[in-house]
Short mmCIF file of C-alpha atoms and ligand atoms in Angstrom, two decimals:
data_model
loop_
_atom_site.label_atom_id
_atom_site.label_comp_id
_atom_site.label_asym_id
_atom_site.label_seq_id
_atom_site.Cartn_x
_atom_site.Cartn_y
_atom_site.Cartn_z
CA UNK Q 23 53.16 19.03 -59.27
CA UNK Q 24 50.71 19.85 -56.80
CA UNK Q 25 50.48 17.65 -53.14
CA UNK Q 26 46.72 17.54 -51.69
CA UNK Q 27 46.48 16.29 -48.19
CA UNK Q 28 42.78 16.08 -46.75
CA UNK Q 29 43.22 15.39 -42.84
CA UNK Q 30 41.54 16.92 -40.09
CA UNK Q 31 44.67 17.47 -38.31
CA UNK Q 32 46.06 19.76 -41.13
CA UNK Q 33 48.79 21.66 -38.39
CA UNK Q 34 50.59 18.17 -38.66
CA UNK Q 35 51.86 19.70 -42.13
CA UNK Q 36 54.05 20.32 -43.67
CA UNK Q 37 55.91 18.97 -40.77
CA UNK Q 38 58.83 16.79 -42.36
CA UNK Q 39 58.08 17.81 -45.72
CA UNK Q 40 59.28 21.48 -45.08
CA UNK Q 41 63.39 19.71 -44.31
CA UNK Q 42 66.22 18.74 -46.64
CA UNK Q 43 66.09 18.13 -50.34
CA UNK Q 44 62.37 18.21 -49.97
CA UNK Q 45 62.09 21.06 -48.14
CA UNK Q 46 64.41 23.01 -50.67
CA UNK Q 47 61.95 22.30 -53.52
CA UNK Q 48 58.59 23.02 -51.62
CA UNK Q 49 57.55 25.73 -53.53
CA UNK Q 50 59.51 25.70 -56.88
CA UNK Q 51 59.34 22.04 -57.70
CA UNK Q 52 56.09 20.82 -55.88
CA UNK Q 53 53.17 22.07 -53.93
CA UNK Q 54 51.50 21.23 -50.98
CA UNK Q 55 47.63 22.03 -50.18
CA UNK Q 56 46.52 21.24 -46.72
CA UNK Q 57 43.04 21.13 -46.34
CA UNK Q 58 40.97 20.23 -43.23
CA UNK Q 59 38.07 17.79 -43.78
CA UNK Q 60 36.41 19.75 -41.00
CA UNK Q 61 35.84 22.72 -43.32
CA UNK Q 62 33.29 19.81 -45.45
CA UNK Q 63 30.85 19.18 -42.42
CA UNK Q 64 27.32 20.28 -43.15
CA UNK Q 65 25.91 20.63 -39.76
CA UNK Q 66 26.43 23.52 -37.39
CA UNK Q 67 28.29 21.46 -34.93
CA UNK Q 68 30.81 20.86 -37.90
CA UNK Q 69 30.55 17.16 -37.03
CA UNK Q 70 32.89 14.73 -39.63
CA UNK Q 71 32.15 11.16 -37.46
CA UNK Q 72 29.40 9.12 -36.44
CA UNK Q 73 29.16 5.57 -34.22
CA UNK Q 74 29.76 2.73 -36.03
CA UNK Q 75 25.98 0.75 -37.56
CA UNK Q 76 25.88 -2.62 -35.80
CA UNK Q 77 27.99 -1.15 -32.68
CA UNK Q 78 31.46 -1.23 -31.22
CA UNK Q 79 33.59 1.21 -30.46
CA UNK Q 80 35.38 4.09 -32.07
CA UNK Q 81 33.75 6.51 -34.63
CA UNK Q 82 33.54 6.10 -38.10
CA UNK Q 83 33.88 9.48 -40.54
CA UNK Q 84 30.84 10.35 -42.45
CA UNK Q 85 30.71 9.47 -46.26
CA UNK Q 86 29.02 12.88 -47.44
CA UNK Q 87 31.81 14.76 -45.54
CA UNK Q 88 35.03 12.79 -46.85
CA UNK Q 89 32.99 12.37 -50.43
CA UNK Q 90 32.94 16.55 -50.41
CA UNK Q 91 36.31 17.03 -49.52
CA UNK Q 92 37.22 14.40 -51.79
CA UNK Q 93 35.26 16.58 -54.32
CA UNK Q 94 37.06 20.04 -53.95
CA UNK Q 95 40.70 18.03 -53.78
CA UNK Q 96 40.13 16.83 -57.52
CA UNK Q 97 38.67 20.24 -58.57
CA UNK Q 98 42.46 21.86 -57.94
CA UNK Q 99 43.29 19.87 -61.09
CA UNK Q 100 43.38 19.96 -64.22
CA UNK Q 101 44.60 16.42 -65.60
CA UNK Q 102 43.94 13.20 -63.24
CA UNK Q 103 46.31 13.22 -59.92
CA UNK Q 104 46.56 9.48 -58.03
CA UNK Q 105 44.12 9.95 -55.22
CA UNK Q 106 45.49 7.87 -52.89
CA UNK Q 107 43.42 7.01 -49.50
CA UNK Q 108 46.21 5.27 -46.33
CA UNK Q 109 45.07 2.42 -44.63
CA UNK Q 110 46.53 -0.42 -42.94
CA UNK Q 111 44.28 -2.50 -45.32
CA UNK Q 112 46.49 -1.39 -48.38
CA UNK Q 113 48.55 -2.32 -51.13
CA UNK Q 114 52.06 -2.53 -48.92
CA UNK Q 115 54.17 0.45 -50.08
CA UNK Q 116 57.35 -0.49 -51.72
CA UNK Q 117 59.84 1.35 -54.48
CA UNK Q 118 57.84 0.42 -57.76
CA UNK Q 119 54.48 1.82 -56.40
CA UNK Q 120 56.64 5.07 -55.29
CA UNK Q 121 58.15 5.10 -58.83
CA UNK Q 122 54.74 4.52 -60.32
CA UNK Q 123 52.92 7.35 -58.39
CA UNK Q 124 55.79 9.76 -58.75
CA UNK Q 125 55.00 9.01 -62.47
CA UNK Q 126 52.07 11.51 -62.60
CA UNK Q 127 53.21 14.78 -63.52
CA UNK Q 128 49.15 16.00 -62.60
CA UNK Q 129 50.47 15.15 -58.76
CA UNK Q 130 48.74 13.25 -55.80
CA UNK Q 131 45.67 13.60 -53.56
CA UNK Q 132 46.23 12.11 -49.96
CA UNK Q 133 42.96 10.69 -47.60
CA UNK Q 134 43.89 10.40 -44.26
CA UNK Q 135 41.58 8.76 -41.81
CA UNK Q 136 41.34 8.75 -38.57
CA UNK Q 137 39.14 6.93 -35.77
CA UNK Q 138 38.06 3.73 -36.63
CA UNK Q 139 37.65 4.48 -40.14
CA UNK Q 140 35.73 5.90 -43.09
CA UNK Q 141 32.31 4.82 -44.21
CA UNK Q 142 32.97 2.05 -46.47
CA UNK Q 143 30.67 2.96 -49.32
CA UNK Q 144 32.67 6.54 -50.23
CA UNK Q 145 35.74 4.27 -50.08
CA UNK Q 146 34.31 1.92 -52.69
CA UNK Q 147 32.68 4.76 -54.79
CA UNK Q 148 36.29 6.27 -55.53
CA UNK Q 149 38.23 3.26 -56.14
CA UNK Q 150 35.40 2.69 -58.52
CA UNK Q 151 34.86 5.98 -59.76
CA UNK Q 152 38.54 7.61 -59.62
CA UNK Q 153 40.86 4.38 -59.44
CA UNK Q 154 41.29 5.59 -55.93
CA UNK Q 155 44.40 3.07 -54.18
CA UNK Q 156 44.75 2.18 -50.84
CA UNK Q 157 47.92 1.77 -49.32
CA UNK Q 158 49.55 1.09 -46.22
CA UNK Q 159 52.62 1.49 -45.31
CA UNK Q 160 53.02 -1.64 -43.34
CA UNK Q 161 51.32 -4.10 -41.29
CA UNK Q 162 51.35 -2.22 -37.69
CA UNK Q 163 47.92 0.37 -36.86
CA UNK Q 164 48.97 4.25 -36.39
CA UNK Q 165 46.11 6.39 -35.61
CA UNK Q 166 46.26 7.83 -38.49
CA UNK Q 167 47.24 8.35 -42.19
CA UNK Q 168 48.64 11.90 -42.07
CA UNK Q 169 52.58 10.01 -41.21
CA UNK Q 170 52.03 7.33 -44.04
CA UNK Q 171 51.56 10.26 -46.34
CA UNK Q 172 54.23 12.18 -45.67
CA UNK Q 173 56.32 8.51 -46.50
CA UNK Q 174 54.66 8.27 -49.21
CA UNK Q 175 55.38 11.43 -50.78
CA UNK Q 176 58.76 11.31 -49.05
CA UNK Q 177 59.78 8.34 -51.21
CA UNK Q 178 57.69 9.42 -53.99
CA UNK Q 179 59.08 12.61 -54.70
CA UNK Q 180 62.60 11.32 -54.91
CA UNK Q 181 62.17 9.89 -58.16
CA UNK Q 182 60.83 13.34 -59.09
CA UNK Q 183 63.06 15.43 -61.89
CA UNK Q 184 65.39 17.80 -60.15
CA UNK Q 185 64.46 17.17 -56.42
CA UNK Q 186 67.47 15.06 -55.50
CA UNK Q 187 70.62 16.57 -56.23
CA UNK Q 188 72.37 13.64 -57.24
CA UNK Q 189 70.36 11.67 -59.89
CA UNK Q 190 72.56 8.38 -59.78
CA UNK Q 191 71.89 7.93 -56.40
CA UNK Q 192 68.14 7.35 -56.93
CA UNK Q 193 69.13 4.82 -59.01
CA UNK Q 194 71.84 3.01 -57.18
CA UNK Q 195 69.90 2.95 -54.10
CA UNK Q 196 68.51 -0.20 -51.78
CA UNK Q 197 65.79 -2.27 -53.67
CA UNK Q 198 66.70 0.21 -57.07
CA UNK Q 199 68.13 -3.22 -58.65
CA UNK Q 200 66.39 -5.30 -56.38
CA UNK Q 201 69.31 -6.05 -53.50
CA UNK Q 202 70.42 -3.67 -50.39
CA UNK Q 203 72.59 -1.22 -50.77
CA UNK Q 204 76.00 -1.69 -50.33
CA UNK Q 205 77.59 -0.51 -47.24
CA UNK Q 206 79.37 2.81 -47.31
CA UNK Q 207 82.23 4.44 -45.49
CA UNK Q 208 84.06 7.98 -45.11
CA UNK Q 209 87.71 9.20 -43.54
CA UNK Q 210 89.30 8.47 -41.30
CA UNK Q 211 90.66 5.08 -42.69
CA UNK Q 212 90.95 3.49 -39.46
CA UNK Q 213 88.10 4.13 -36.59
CA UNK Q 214 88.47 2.20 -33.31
CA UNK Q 215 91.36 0.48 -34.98
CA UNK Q 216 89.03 -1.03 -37.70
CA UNK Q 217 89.91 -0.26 -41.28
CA UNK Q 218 87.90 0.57 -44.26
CA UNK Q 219 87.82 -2.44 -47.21
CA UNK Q 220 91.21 -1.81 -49.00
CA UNK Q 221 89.78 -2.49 -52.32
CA UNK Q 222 87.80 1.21 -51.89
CA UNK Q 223 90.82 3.09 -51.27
CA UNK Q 224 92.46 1.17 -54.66
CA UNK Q 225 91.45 3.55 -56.83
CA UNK Q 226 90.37 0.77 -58.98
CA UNK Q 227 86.98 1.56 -60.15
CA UNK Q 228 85.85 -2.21 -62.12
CA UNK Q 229 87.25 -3.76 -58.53
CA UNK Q 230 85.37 -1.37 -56.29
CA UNK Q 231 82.10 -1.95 -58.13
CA UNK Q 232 82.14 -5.40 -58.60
CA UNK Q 233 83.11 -5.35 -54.62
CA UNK Q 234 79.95 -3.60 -54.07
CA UNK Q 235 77.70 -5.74 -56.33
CA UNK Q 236 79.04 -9.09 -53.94
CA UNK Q 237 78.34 -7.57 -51.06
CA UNK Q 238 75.06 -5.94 -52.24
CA UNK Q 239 74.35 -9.86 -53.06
CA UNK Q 240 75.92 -10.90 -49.80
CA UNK Q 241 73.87 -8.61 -47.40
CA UNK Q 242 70.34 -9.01 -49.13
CA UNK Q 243 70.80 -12.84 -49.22
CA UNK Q 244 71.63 -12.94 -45.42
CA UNK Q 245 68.73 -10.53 -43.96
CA UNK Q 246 65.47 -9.95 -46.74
CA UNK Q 247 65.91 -13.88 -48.24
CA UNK Q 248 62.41 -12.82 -50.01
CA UNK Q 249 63.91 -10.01 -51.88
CA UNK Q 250 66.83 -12.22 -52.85
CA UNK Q 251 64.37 -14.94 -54.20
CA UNK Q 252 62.91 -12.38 -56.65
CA UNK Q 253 66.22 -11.11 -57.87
CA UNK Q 254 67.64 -14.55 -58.53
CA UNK Q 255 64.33 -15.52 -60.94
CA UNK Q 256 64.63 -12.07 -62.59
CA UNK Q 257 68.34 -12.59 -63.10
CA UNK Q 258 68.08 -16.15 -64.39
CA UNK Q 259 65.31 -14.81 -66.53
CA UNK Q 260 66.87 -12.06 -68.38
CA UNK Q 261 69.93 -14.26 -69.17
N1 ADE D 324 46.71 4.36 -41.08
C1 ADE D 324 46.85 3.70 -39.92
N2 ADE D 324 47.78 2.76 -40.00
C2 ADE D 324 48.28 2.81 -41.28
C3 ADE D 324 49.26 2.10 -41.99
N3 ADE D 324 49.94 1.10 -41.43
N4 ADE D 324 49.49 2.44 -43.27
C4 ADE D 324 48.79 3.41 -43.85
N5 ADE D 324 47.84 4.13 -43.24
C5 ADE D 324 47.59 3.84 -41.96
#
């Protein structure tokens, strides 16, 4: 699966992406292009911003640049990737829109702006055109989208085949069922003088797991009551 990423601060990568699990795979598993929106300019000064029609500050990336690099990103494939531009004005990134982009096996295409912005109408033309999503990874303004890409492929390619070592894990995860993770613990039994839950070192598997379920409940009712709303109707639903 092949990893576009059309920034014009392409040193940025592969940054985080190179570590870990990730890292490990880079290479065999996935691919990652890097390629500078700069190289798209079509003026000798190589210039990929203008100021903003109607004033204000800032500057606002040209549409013929980001619509050519847009252009040559798609060309590197041969079935449709997700092109995928990051914007605080996004969808808000959460683990079903991870699990759905990981879904295409063609791979993902990543627009990272910077300044004040892009040029609305190239925006509209590939949402229109090429299904093109925004997404944001939160409601907070970073300067740019080159760190909400690398979260979204972070989280993205965890649901990939063969990147994490451990495939239950993916699945028994935070927000996997809908509730928080339970909360885990290691040797020695007693730190500080406080002991790990005795039901974990029972041996008693059907205890230990229904331990963890209550306390999975427990946790996600006490600090995300919205994801606990959602689980309750989709538990009262399926029964
Ligand atoms: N670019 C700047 N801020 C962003 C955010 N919160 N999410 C995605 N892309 C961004």
């Amino acid at each position: 699966m092949l990893v576009t990423i059309l920034t014009l601060f392409p040193e940025m990568f592969p940054g985080a992406l190179s570590h870990s699990l990730l890292g490990k795979a880079l290479g065999k598993l996935w691919d990652l292009k890097v390629v500078n929106i700069r190289d798209f300019a079509t003026d000798k000064h190589r210039t990929v911003d203008d100021t903003p029609y109607g004033g204000g500050a800032g500057m606002v990336m040209k549409p013929d640049v980001v619509d050519n690099a847009l252009k040559y990103a798609l060309s590197l494939y041969n079935d449709m990737p997700e092109i995928i531009y990051m914007t605080p004005h996004g969808k808000i990134l959460n683990h079903s829109t991870a699990k759905e982009i990981s879904a295409n096996r063609a791979g993902m295409i990543f627009l990272c702006g910077r300044y004040e912005g892009i040029d609305q109408r190239v925006i509209d033309y590939w949402k229109l055109n090429y299904n093109m999503r925004e997404i944001s990874i939160g409601d907070y303004v970073l300067f740019g989208g080159e760190i909400p890409a690398m979260v979204v492929i972070e989280t993205s390619l965890r649901f990939s085949a063969g990147i994490m070592n451990n495939k239950t894990s993916v699945e028994e995860e935070s927000f996997a069922n809908g509730l928080l993770e339970y909360p885990q613990y290691t040797r020695p039994t007693f730190w500080n003088n406080i002991a790990v839950p005795e039901v974990l070192l029972s041996g008693n598997h059907k205890e230990i797991s229904s331990w963890r379920i209550s306390i999975s409940e427990q946790i996600t009712q006490s600090i995300r009551p919205d994801l606990w709303q959602i689980y309750q109707k989709q538990h009262k639903s399926t029964k």
